[in-house]
CSV table of N, CA, C and O in Angstrom, one decimal:
chain,number,residue,atom,x,y,z
A,100,GLN,N,-39.5,233.2,91.1
A,100,GLN,CA,-38.8,232.0,91.3
A,100,GLN,C,-37.6,232.0,90.1
A,100,GLN,O,-37.7,232.7,89.2
A,101,VAL,N,-36.6,231.1,90.3
A,101,VAL,CA,-35.6,230.9,89.3
A,101,VAL,C,-35.7,229.7,88.6
A,101,VAL,O,-36.1,228.7,89.1
A,102,HIS,N,-35.5,229.9,87.3
A,102,HIS,CA,-35.7,228.7,86.3
A,102,HIS,C,-34.3,228.6,85.6
A,102,HIS,O,-33.7,229.6,85.2
A,103,VAL,N,-33.8,227.3,85.5
A,103,VAL,CA,-32.7,227.0,85.0
A,103,VAL,C,-32.8,226.0,83.8
A,103,VAL,O,-33.3,224.9,84.1
A,104,VAL,N,-32.3,226.3,82.7
A,104,VAL,CA,-32.4,225.3,81.5
A,104,VAL,C,-31.0,225.0,81.0
A,104,VAL,O,-30.2,225.9,80.8
A,105,GLY,N,-30.8,223.6,81.0
A,105,GLY,CA,-29.5,223.2,80.4
A,105,GLY,C,-29.8,222.7,79.0
A,105,GLY,O,-30.8,222.2,78.7
A,106,SER,N,-28.7,222.8,78.1
A,106,SER,CA,-28.8,222.4,76.7
A,106,SER,C,-27.4,222.1,76.3
A,106,SER,O,-26.4,222.4,76.8
A,107,GLY,N,-27.3,221.5,75.1
A,107,GLY,CA,-26.1,221.4,74.4
A,107,GLY,C,-25.5,219.9,74.2
A,107,GLY,O,-24.6,219.6,73.7
A,108,GLY,N,-26.2,219.1,74.9
A,108,GLY,CA,-25.9,217.6,74.9
A,108,GLY,C,-26.2,217.0,73.6
A,108,GLY,O,-26.8,217.6,72.7
A,109,GLY,N,-25.7,215.8,73.4
A,109,GLY,CA,-25.9,215.1,72.1
A,109,GLY,C,-25.0,213.9,71.9
A,109,GLY,O,-24.3,213.4,73.0
A,110,LEU,N,-24.9,213.3,70.8
A,110,LEU,CA,-24.0,212.1,70.5
A,110,LEU,C,-22.8,212.7,69.7
A,110,LEU,O,-22.9,213.4,68.6
A,111,VAL,N,-21.7,212.2,70.2
A,111,VAL,CA,-20.5,212.6,69.5
A,111,VAL,C,-19.4,211.5,69.6
A,111,VAL,O,-19.5,210.7,70.5
A,112,GLN,N,-18.5,211.4,68.6
A,112,GLN,CA,-17.6,210.3,68.5
A,112,GLN,C,-16.3,210.7,69.4
A,112,GLN,O,-16.1,211.9,69.8
A,113,ALA,N,-15.7,209.7,69.9
A,113,ALA,CA,-14.5,209.9,70.7
A,113,ALA,C,-13.6,210.8,70.1
A,113,ALA,O,-13.2,210.7,68.8
A,114,GLY,N,-13.0,211.7,70.8
A,114,GLY,CA,-12.1,212.8,70.3
A,114,GLY,C,-12.7,213.9,69.9
A,114,GLY,O,-12.0,215.0,69.6
A,115,GLY,N,-14.1,214.0,69.7
A,115,GLY,CA,-14.8,215.1,69.4
A,115,GLY,C,-15.1,216.1,70.6
A,115,GLY,O,-14.6,215.9,71.7
A,116,SER,N,-16.0,217.1,70.3
A,116,SER,CA,-16.2,218.3,71.2
A,116,SER,C,-17.7,218.5,71.3
A,116,SER,O,-18.4,218.3,70.5
A,117,LEU,N,-18.0,219.0,72.4
A,117,LEU,CA,-19.3,219.6,72.6
A,117,LEU,C,-19.3,220.8,73.6
A,117,LEU,O,-18.3,220.8,74.4
A,118,ARG,N,-20.2,221.6,73.6
A,118,ARG,CA,-20.4,222.8,74.4
A,118,ARG,C,-21.7,222.7,75.1
A,118,ARG,O,-22.8,223.0,74.4
A,119,LEU,N,-21.8,222.6,76.4
A,119,LEU,CA,-23.0,222.6,77.3
A,119,LEU,C,-23.2,224.1,77.7
A,119,LEU,O,-22.2,224.8,78.0
A,120,SER,N,-24.5,224.4,77.8
A,120,SER,CA,-24.9,225.7,78.4
A,120,SER,C,-26.0,225.5,79.4
A,120,SER,O,-26.8,224.5,79.3
A,121,CYS,N,-26.0,226.5,80.3
A,121,CYS,CA,-27.0,226.5,81.3
A,121,CYS,C,-27.4,227.9,81.6
A,121,CYS,O,-26.6,228.7,82.1
A,122,ALA,N,-28.6,228.3,81.3
A,122,ALA,CA,-29.1,229.7,81.6
A,122,ALA,C,-30.1,229.8,82.6
A,122,ALA,O,-31.0,229.0,82.7
A,123,ALA,N,-29.9,230.7,83.5
A,123,ALA,CA,-30.9,230.9,84.6
A,123,ALA,C,-31.6,232.3,84.4
A,123,ALA,O,-31.1,233.3,83.8
A,124,SER,N,-32.9,232.2,84.8
A,124,SER,CA,-33.8,233.5,84.7
A,124,SER,C,-34.7,233.4,86.0
A,124,SER,O,-34.8,232.5,86.5
A,125,GLY,N,-35.2,234.7,86.2
A,125,GLY,CA,-36.1,234.9,87.3
A,125,GLY,C,-35.6,235.9,88.4
A,125,GLY,O,-35.0,236.9,88.0
A,126,ASN,N,-35.9,235.6,89.6
A,126,ASN,CA,-35.5,236.5,90.7
A,126,ASN,C,-34.1,236.2,91.0
A,126,ASN,O,-33.8,235.5,91.9
A,127,ILE,N,-33.3,237.0,90.3
A,127,ILE,CA,-31.8,236.9,90.5
A,127,ILE,C,-31.2,238.3,90.8
A,127,ILE,O,-31.3,239.1,89.9
A,128,PHE,N,-30.6,238.4,92.0
A,128,PHE,CA,-29.8,239.6,92.2
A,128,PHE,C,-28.4,239.3,91.8
A,128,PHE,O,-27.7,240.2,91.1
A,129,ARG,N,-27.8,238.2,92.1
A,129,ARG,CA,-26.5,237.9,91.7
A,129,ARG,C,-26.3,236.4,91.8
A,129,ARG,O,-26.9,235.8,92.5
A,130,ILE,N,-25.5,235.9,90.9
A,130,ILE,CA,-25.2,234.6,90.9
A,130,ILE,C,-23.7,234.4,91.4
A,130,ILE,O,-22.8,235.1,90.9
A,131,ASN,N,-23.6,233.5,92.4
A,131,ASN,CA,-22.2,233.3,93.0
A,131,ASN,C,-21.5,232.2,92.3
A,131,ASN,O,-21.2,232.3,91.1
A,132,ASP,N,-21.4,231.1,93.0
A,132,ASP,CA,-20.7,229.9,92.4
A,132,ASP,C,-21.6,229.2,91.4
A,132,ASP,O,-22.8,229.2,91.4
A,133,MET,N,-21.1,228.7,90.4
A,133,MET,CA,-21.7,227.9,89.4
A,133,MET,C,-20.9,226.5,89.1
A,133,MET,O,-19.6,226.5,89.3
A,134,ALA,N,-21.5,225.4,88.8
A,134,ALA,CA,-20.9,224.2,88.8
A,134,ALA,C,-21.5,223.2,87.7
A,134,ALA,O,-22.7,223.4,87.4
A,135,TRP,N,-20.8,222.3,87.3
A,135,TRP,CA,-21.3,221.2,86.4
A,135,TRP,C,-21.0,219.9,87.1
A,135,TRP,O,-19.9,219.6,87.6
A,136,TYR,N,-22.1,219.0,87.2
A,136,TYR,CA,-22.0,217.7,87.7
A,136,TYR,C,-22.3,216.8,86.5
A,136,TYR,O,-22.9,217.2,85.5
A,137,ARG,N,-22.0,215.4,86.7
A,137,ARG,CA,-22.5,214.5,85.7
A,137,ARG,C,-22.8,213.1,86.6
A,137,ARG,O,-22.3,212.9,87.7
A,138,GLN,N,-23.6,212.3,86.0
A,138,GLN,CA,-24.0,211.1,86.5
A,138,GLN,C,-24.1,210.0,85.4
A,138,GLN,O,-24.9,210.2,84.6
A,139,ALA,N,-23.2,209.1,85.5
A,139,ALA,CA,-23.4,207.9,84.5
A,139,ALA,C,-24.3,206.8,85.1
A,139,ALA,O,-24.4,206.7,86.4
A,140,PRO,N,-24.8,206.0,84.3
A,140,PRO,CA,-25.7,204.8,84.8
A,140,PRO,C,-25.0,204.0,85.9
A,140,PRO,O,-23.8,203.5,85.6
A,141,GLY,N,-25.6,203.7,87.0
A,141,GLY,CA,-25.1,202.9,88.0
A,141,GLY,C,-23.9,203.6,88.9
A,141,GLY,O,-23.3,202.9,89.6
A,142,LYS,N,-23.7,204.8,88.7
A,142,LYS,CA,-22.7,205.6,89.5
A,142,LYS,C,-23.3,206.8,90.1
A,142,LYS,O,-24.4,207.3,89.8
A,143,GLN,N,-22.5,207.2,91.2
A,143,GLN,CA,-22.9,208.4,91.8
A,143,GLN,C,-22.7,209.7,91.0
A,143,GLN,O,-21.9,209.7,90.2
A,144,ARG,N,-23.5,210.7,91.3
A,144,ARG,CA,-23.3,212.0,90.7
A,144,ARG,C,-22.0,212.6,91.2
A,144,ARG,O,-21.7,212.6,92.4
A,145,GLU,N,-21.2,213.1,90.2
A,145,GLU,CA,-19.9,213.6,90.6
A,145,GLU,C,-19.6,215.0,90.0
A,145,GLU,O,-20.2,215.3,89.1
A,146,LEU,N,-18.9,215.8,90.9
A,146,LEU,CA,-18.5,217.1,90.4
A,146,LEU,C,-17.6,217.1,89.3
A,146,LEU,O,-16.4,216.4,89.5
A,147,VAL,N,-17.8,217.9,88.3
A,147,VAL,CA,-16.9,218.1,87.1
A,147,VAL,C,-16.0,219.3,87.2
A,147,VAL,O,-14.9,219.2,86.9
A,148,ALA,N,-16.7,220.4,87.4
A,148,ALA,CA,-16.0,221.7,87.4
A,148,ALA,C,-16.8,222.7,88.1
A,148,ALA,O,-18.1,222.6,88.3
A,149,THR,N,-16.1,223.7,88.6
A,149,THR,CA,-16.7,224.8,89.3
A,149,THR,C,-16.1,226.1,88.9
A,149,THR,O,-15.0,226.2,88.4
A,150,ILE,N,-16.8,227.2,89.0
A,150,ILE,CA,-16.3,228.5,88.8
A,150,ILE,C,-17.0,229.5,89.7
A,150,ILE,O,-18.2,229.4,89.9
A,151,ASN,N,-16.2,230.4,90.4
A,151,ASN,CA,-16.8,231.3,91.3
A,151,ASN,C,-17.0,232.7,90.7
A,151,ASN,O,-16.8,232.8,89.4
A,152,SER,N,-17.5,233.6,91.5
A,152,SER,CA,-18.0,234.8,90.9
A,152,SER,C,-16.8,235.6,90.3
A,152,SER,O,-17.1,236.5,89.5
A,153,GLY,N,-15.6,235.3,90.9
A,153,GLY,CA,-14.4,236.1,90.3
A,153,GLY,C,-13.8,235.4,89.1
A,153,GLY,O,-12.8,235.9,88.6
A,154,GLY,N,-14.3,234.3,88.7
A,154,GLY,CA,-13.7,233.5,87.5
A,154,GLY,C,-12.7,232.4,87.8
A,154,GLY,O,-12.3,231.8,86.9
A,155,SER,N,-12.5,232.2,89.2
A,155,SER,CA,-11.5,231.1,89.4
A,155,SER,C,-12.2,229.7,89.3
A,155,SER,O,-13.4,229.5,89.6
A,156,THR,N,-11.6,228.8,88.7
A,156,THR,CA,-12.0,227.5,88.3
A,156,THR,C,-11.3,226.4,89.1
A,156,THR,O,-10.2,226.6,89.5
A,157,ASN,N,-12.1,225.3,89.1
A,157,ASN,CA,-11.5,224.0,89.7
A,157,ASN,C,-12.2,222.9,88.7
A,157,ASN,O,-13.3,222.8,88.4
A,158,TYR,N,-11.4,221.8,88.6
A,158,TYR,CA,-11.8,220.6,87.8
A,158,TYR,C,-11.5,219.3,88.5
A,158,TYR,O,-10.6,219.2,89.2
A,159,ALA,N,-12.4,218.4,88.2
A,159,ALA,CA,-12.0,217.0,88.5
A,159,ALA,C,-10.8,216.5,87.7
A,159,ALA,O,-10.6,216.9,86.6
A,160,ASP,N,-10.0,215.7,88.3
A,160,ASP,CA,-8.8,215.2,87.7
A,160,ASP,C,-9.1,214.5,86.3
A,160,ASP,O,-8.3,214.5,85.5
A,161,SER,N,-10.2,213.7,86.3
A,161,SER,CA,-10.6,213.1,85.0
A,161,SER,C,-10.9,213.9,83.8
A,161,SER,O,-10.8,213.4,82.7
A,162,VAL,N,-11.1,215.3,84.1
A,162,VAL,CA,-11.5,216.1,82.9
A,162,VAL,C,-10.3,217.2,82.8
A,162,VAL,O,-10.5,218.0,81.8
A,163,LYS,N,-9.4,217.3,83.7
A,163,LYS,CA,-8.6,218.4,83.7
A,163,LYS,C,-7.7,218.4,82.3
A,163,LYS,O,-7.2,217.4,81.9
A,164,GLY,N,-7.6,219.6,81.8
A,164,GLY,CA,-6.9,219.7,80.5
A,164,GLY,C,-7.8,219.5,79.2
A,164,GLY,O,-7.3,219.8,78.1
A,165,ARG,N,-9.0,219.0,79.4
A,165,ARG,CA,-9.8,218.7,78.3
A,165,ARG,C,-11.1,219.6,78.4
A,165,ARG,O,-11.6,220.0,77.5
A,166,PHE,N,-11.7,219.9,79.5
A,166,PHE,CA,-12.8,220.6,79.7
A,166,PHE,C,-12.6,222.0,80.2
A,166,PHE,O,-11.6,222.2,81.0
A,167,THR,N,-13.3,223.0,79.9
A,167,THR,CA,-13.2,224.3,80.3
A,167,THR,C,-14.6,225.0,80.7
A,167,THR,O,-15.5,224.9,80.0
A,168,ILE,N,-14.6,225.4,82.0
A,168,ILE,CA,-15.9,225.9,82.4
A,168,ILE,C,-15.8,227.5,82.3
A,168,ILE,O,-14.6,228.1,82.6
A,169,SER,N,-16.8,228.3,82.0
A,169,SER,CA,-16.7,229.6,81.8
A,169,SER,C,-18.1,230.3,82.1
A,169,SER,O,-19.1,229.4,82.2
A,170,ARG,N,-18.2,231.5,82.3
A,170,ARG,CA,-19.5,232.1,82.5
A,170,ARG,C,-19.6,233.5,81.9
A,170,ARG,O,-18.7,234.1,81.6
A,171,ASP,N,-20.9,233.8,81.6
A,171,ASP,CA,-21.3,235.1,81.1
A,171,ASP,C,-22.2,235.7,82.1
A,171,ASP,O,-23.3,235.4,82.1
A,172,ASN,N,-21.7,236.6,82.9
A,172,ASN,CA,-22.6,237.1,83.9
A,172,ASN,C,-23.9,238.1,83.4
A,172,ASN,O,-24.9,238.1,84.0
A,173,ALA,N,-23.5,238.7,82.2
A,173,ALA,CA,-24.6,239.5,81.8
A,173,ALA,C,-25.8,238.6,81.2
A,173,ALA,O,-27.0,239.1,81.1
A,174,LYS,N,-25.5,237.4,80.9
A,174,LYS,CA,-26.6,236.4,80.5
A,174,LYS,C,-27.0,235.4,81.5
A,174,LYS,O,-27.7,234.6,81.2
A,175,ASN,N,-26.5,235.5,82.6
A,175,ASN,CA,-26.6,234.5,83.7
A,175,ASN,C,-26.5,233.0,83.2
A,175,ASN,O,-27.3,232.2,83.4
A,176,THR,N,-25.4,232.9,82.5
A,176,THR,CA,-25.2,231.6,81.9
A,176,THR,C,-23.8,231.0,82.2
A,176,THR,O,-22.8,231.7,82.3
A,177,VAL,N,-23.7,229.7,82.4
A,177,VAL,CA,-22.5,229.0,82.6
A,177,VAL,C,-22.4,228.1,81.4
A,177,VAL,O,-23.3,227.4,80.9
A,178,TYR,N,-21.1,227.8,80.9
A,178,TYR,CA,-20.8,227.0,79.8
A,178,TYR,C,-19.9,225.9,80.3
A,178,TYR,O,-19.0,226.1,81.3
A,179,LEU,N,-19.8,224.7,79.6
A,179,LEU,CA,-18.8,223.8,79.7
A,179,LEU,C,-18.3,223.3,78.3
A,179,LEU,O,-19.1,222.7,77.6
A,180,GLN,N,-17.1,223.7,78.0
A,180,GLN,CA,-16.6,223.2,76.7
A,180,GLN,C,-15.9,222.0,77.0
A,180,GLN,O,-14.9,221.9,77.7
A,181,MET,N,-16.3,221.0,76.2
A,181,MET,CA,-15.8,219.7,76.3
A,181,MET,C,-15.0,219.2,75.2
A,181,MET,O,-15.7,219.0,74.1
A,182,ASN,N,-13.7,219.0,75.2
A,182,ASN,CA,-12.8,218.7,74.0
A,182,ASN,C,-12.2,217.3,74.4
A,182,ASN,O,-12.2,216.8,75.6
A,183,SER,N,-11.8,216.6,73.3
A,183,SER,CA,-11.1,215.3,73.5
A,183,SER,C,-12.0,214.4,74.3
A,183,SER,O,-11.5,213.6,75.1
A,184,LEU,N,-13.2,214.2,73.8
A,184,LEU,CA,-14.2,213.5,74.7
A,184,LEU,C,-13.9,211.9,74.6
A,184,LEU,O,-13.4,211.5,73.6
A,185,LYS,N,-14.0,211.3,75.7
A,185,LYS,CA,-13.9,209.9,75.8
A,185,LYS,C,-15.1,209.2,76.1
A,185,LYS,O,-16.2,209.7,76.5
A,186,ARG,N,-15.2,207.8,75.9
A,186,ARG,CA,-16.4,207.0,76.1
A,186,ARG,C,-16.8,207.2,77.6
A,186,ARG,O,-18.0,207.2,77.9
A,187,GLU,N,-15.9,207.3,78.5
A,187,GLU,CA,-16.1,207.3,79.9
A,187,GLU,C,-16.7,208.6,80.3
A,187,GLU,O,-17.1,208.8,81.4
A,188,ASP,N,-16.7,209.7,79.4
A,188,ASP,CA,-17.4,211.0,79.7
A,188,ASP,C,-19.0,210.7,79.4
A,188,ASP,O,-19.7,211.7,79.7
A,189,THR,N,-19.4,209.7,78.9
A,189,THR,CA,-20.9,209.5,78.7
A,189,THR,C,-21.6,209.7,80.1
A,189,THR,O,-21.4,208.9,81.1
A,190,ALA,N,-22.6,210.5,80.1
A,190,ALA,CA,-23.3,210.7,81.3
A,190,ALA,C,-24.4,211.8,81.1
A,190,ALA,O,-24.5,212.4,80.0
A,191,VAL,N,-25.3,211.9,82.1
A,191,VAL,CA,-26.3,213.1,82.1
A,191,VAL,C,-25.5,214.2,82.7
A,191,VAL,O,-25.1,213.9,84.0
A,192,TYR,N,-25.4,215.3,82.2
A,192,TYR,CA,-24.6,216.4,82.7
A,192,TYR,C,-25.7,217.5,83.4
A,192,TYR,O,-26.6,217.8,82.7
A,193,TYR,N,-25.6,218.0,84.6
A,193,TYR,CA,-26.3,218.8,85.3
A,193,TYR,C,-25.5,220.0,85.7
A,193,TYR,O,-24.5,220.1,86.2
A,194,CYS,N,-26.1,221.2,85.5
A,194,CYS,CA,-25.5,222.4,86.1
A,194,CYS,C,-26.2,222.8,87.5
A,194,CYS,O,-27.3,222.3,87.8
A,195,ASN,N,-25.4,223.4,88.4
A,195,ASN,CA,-25.9,223.9,89.5
A,195,ASN,C,-25.4,225.3,89.9
A,195,ASN,O,-24.3,225.6,89.7
A,196,ILE,N,-26.4,226.1,90.2
A,196,ILE,CA,-26.0,227.5,90.5
A,196,ILE,C,-26.4,228.0,91.8
A,196,ILE,O,-27.5,227.7,92.3
A,197,GLU,N,-25.6,228.8,92.4
A,197,GLU,CA,-25.9,229.4,93.7
A,197,GLU,C,-26.3,230.9,93.4
A,197,GLU,O,-25.7,231.7,93.0
A,198,VAL,N,-27.7,231.2,93.7
A,198,VAL,CA,-28.3,232.4,93.5
A,198,VAL,C,-28.5,233.2,94.6
A,198,VAL,O,-29.2,232.6,95.7
A,199,LEU,N,-28.3,234.5,94.6
A,199,LEU,CA,-28.6,235.4,95.7
A,199,LEU,C,-29.9,236.2,95.1
A,199,LEU,O,-29.7,236.8,94.1
A,200,GLY,N,-31.0,236.0,95.6
A,200,GLY,CA,-32.1,236.6,95.2
A,200,GLY,C,-32.3,238.1,95.6
A,200,GLY,O,-31.4,238.7,96.4
A,201,ASN,N,-33.4,238.8,95.2
A,201,ASN,CA,-33.6,240.2,95.3
A,201,ASN,C,-33.7,240.5,96.9
A,201,ASN,O,-33.6,241.7,97.3
A,202,THR,N,-34.2,239.6,97.7
A,202,THR,CA,-34.3,239.7,99.1
A,202,THR,C,-33.1,239.3,99.8
A,202,THR,O,-33.1,239.1,101.0
A,203,MET,N,-32.0,239.0,99.1
A,203,MET,CA,-30.9,238.5,99.7
A,203,MET,C,-30.8,237.1,100.3
A,203,MET,O,-30.0,236.7,101.1
A,204,ILE,N,-31.8,236.4,99.8
A,204,ILE,CA,-31.9,234.9,100.2
A,204,ILE,C,-31.0,234.1,99.2
A,204,ILE,O,-31.2,234.2,98.0
A,205,ARG,N,-30.3,233.1,99.8
A,205,ARG,CA,-29.4,232.4,98.9
A,205,ARG,C,-30.0,231.0,98.7
A,205,ARG,O,-30.5,230.4,99.7
A,206,ASN,N,-30.0,230.5,97.5
A,206,ASN,CA,-30.5,229.2,97.1
A,206,ASN,C,-29.7,228.5,96.1
A,206,ASN,O,-29.0,229.3,95.3
A,207,TYR,N,-29.8,227.3,96.0
A,207,TYR,CA,-29.1,226.5,94.9
A,207,TYR,C,-30.1,225.8,94.0
A,207,TYR,O,-31.1,225.4,94.4
A,208,TYR,N,-29.9,225.9,92.6
A,208,TYR,CA,-30.7,225.4,91.7
A,208,TYR,C,-30.1,224.5,90.6
A,208,TYR,O,-28.9,224.8,90.3
A,209,TRP,N,-30.8,223.5,90.4
A,209,TRP,CA,-30.2,222.5,89.4
A,209,TRP,C,-30.9,222.6,88.0
A,209,TRP,O,-32.2,222.9,88.0
A,210,GLY,N,-30.1,222.5,87.0
A,210,GLY,CA,-30.6,222.4,85.6
A,210,GLY,C,-31.3,221.0,85.6
A,210,GLY,O,-31.1,220.2,86.3
A,211,GLN,N,-32.0,220.8,84.4
A,211,GLN,CA,-32.8,219.6,84.2
A,211,GLN,C,-31.9,218.4,83.8
A,211,GLN,O,-32.3,217.2,84.0
A,212,GLY,N,-30.8,218.7,83.4
A,212,GLY,CA,-29.8,217.6,82.9
A,212,GLY,C,-29.8,217.5,81.3
A,212,GLY,O,-31.0,217.6,80.7
A,213,THR,N,-28.6,217.3,80.8
A,213,THR,CA,-28.7,217.0,79.4
A,213,THR,C,-27.8,215.8,79.1
A,213,THR,O,-26.7,215.7,79.6
A,214,GLN,N,-28.1,214.9,78.2
A,214,GLN,CA,-27.5,213.6,78.0
A,214,GLN,C,-26.4,213.9,77.0
A,214,GLN,O,-26.5,214.6,76.0
A,215,VAL,N,-25.1,213.4,77.3
A,215,VAL,CA,-23.9,213.4,76.5
A,215,VAL,C,-23.5,211.9,76.3
A,215,VAL,O,-23.3,211.2,77.2
A,216,THR,N,-23.5,211.5,75.1
A,216,THR,CA,-23.1,210.1,74.7
A,216,THR,C,-21.9,210.1,73.7
A,216,THR,O,-22.0,210.9,72.7
A,217,VAL,N,-20.8,209.5,74.1
A,217,VAL,CA,-19.7,209.5,73.4
A,217,VAL,C,-19.4,208.0,72.8
A,217,VAL,O,-19.4,207.1,73.6
A,218,SER,N,-19.4,207.9,71.5
A,218,SER,CA,-19.2,206.6,70.9
A,218,SER,C,-17.8,206.4,70.4
A,218,SER,O,-17.0,207.4,70.2
A,219,SER,N,-17.5,205.2,69.9
A,219,SER,CA,-16.2,204.9,69.6
A,219,SER,C,-16.2,204.8,68.0
A,219,SER,O,-17.2,204.5,67.3
């Protein structure tokens, strides 16, 4: 089975930076798309950023120019570099990965989520 562990969240002042990581392990032949989502209290979970197997990226308008998604295929890891953080970025952040297993079965897996809190 595939296990996904997210980390890197914490408390930071507005204008500061954090780097989130999500590492996958287990029955992995190849990881295709990877993504970061976030969910603030009382709000729907929203897509923050995506990166495909070729390194092409896409961002929500609210984070464009401030956040950078990247991946390390050798480590089965996706990162989210978060700069110029704002109070409205406060949320639980979740990674999602598309995994092609050794039997060529495709599945999607969520990390457990990591809390990001931005203070003034």
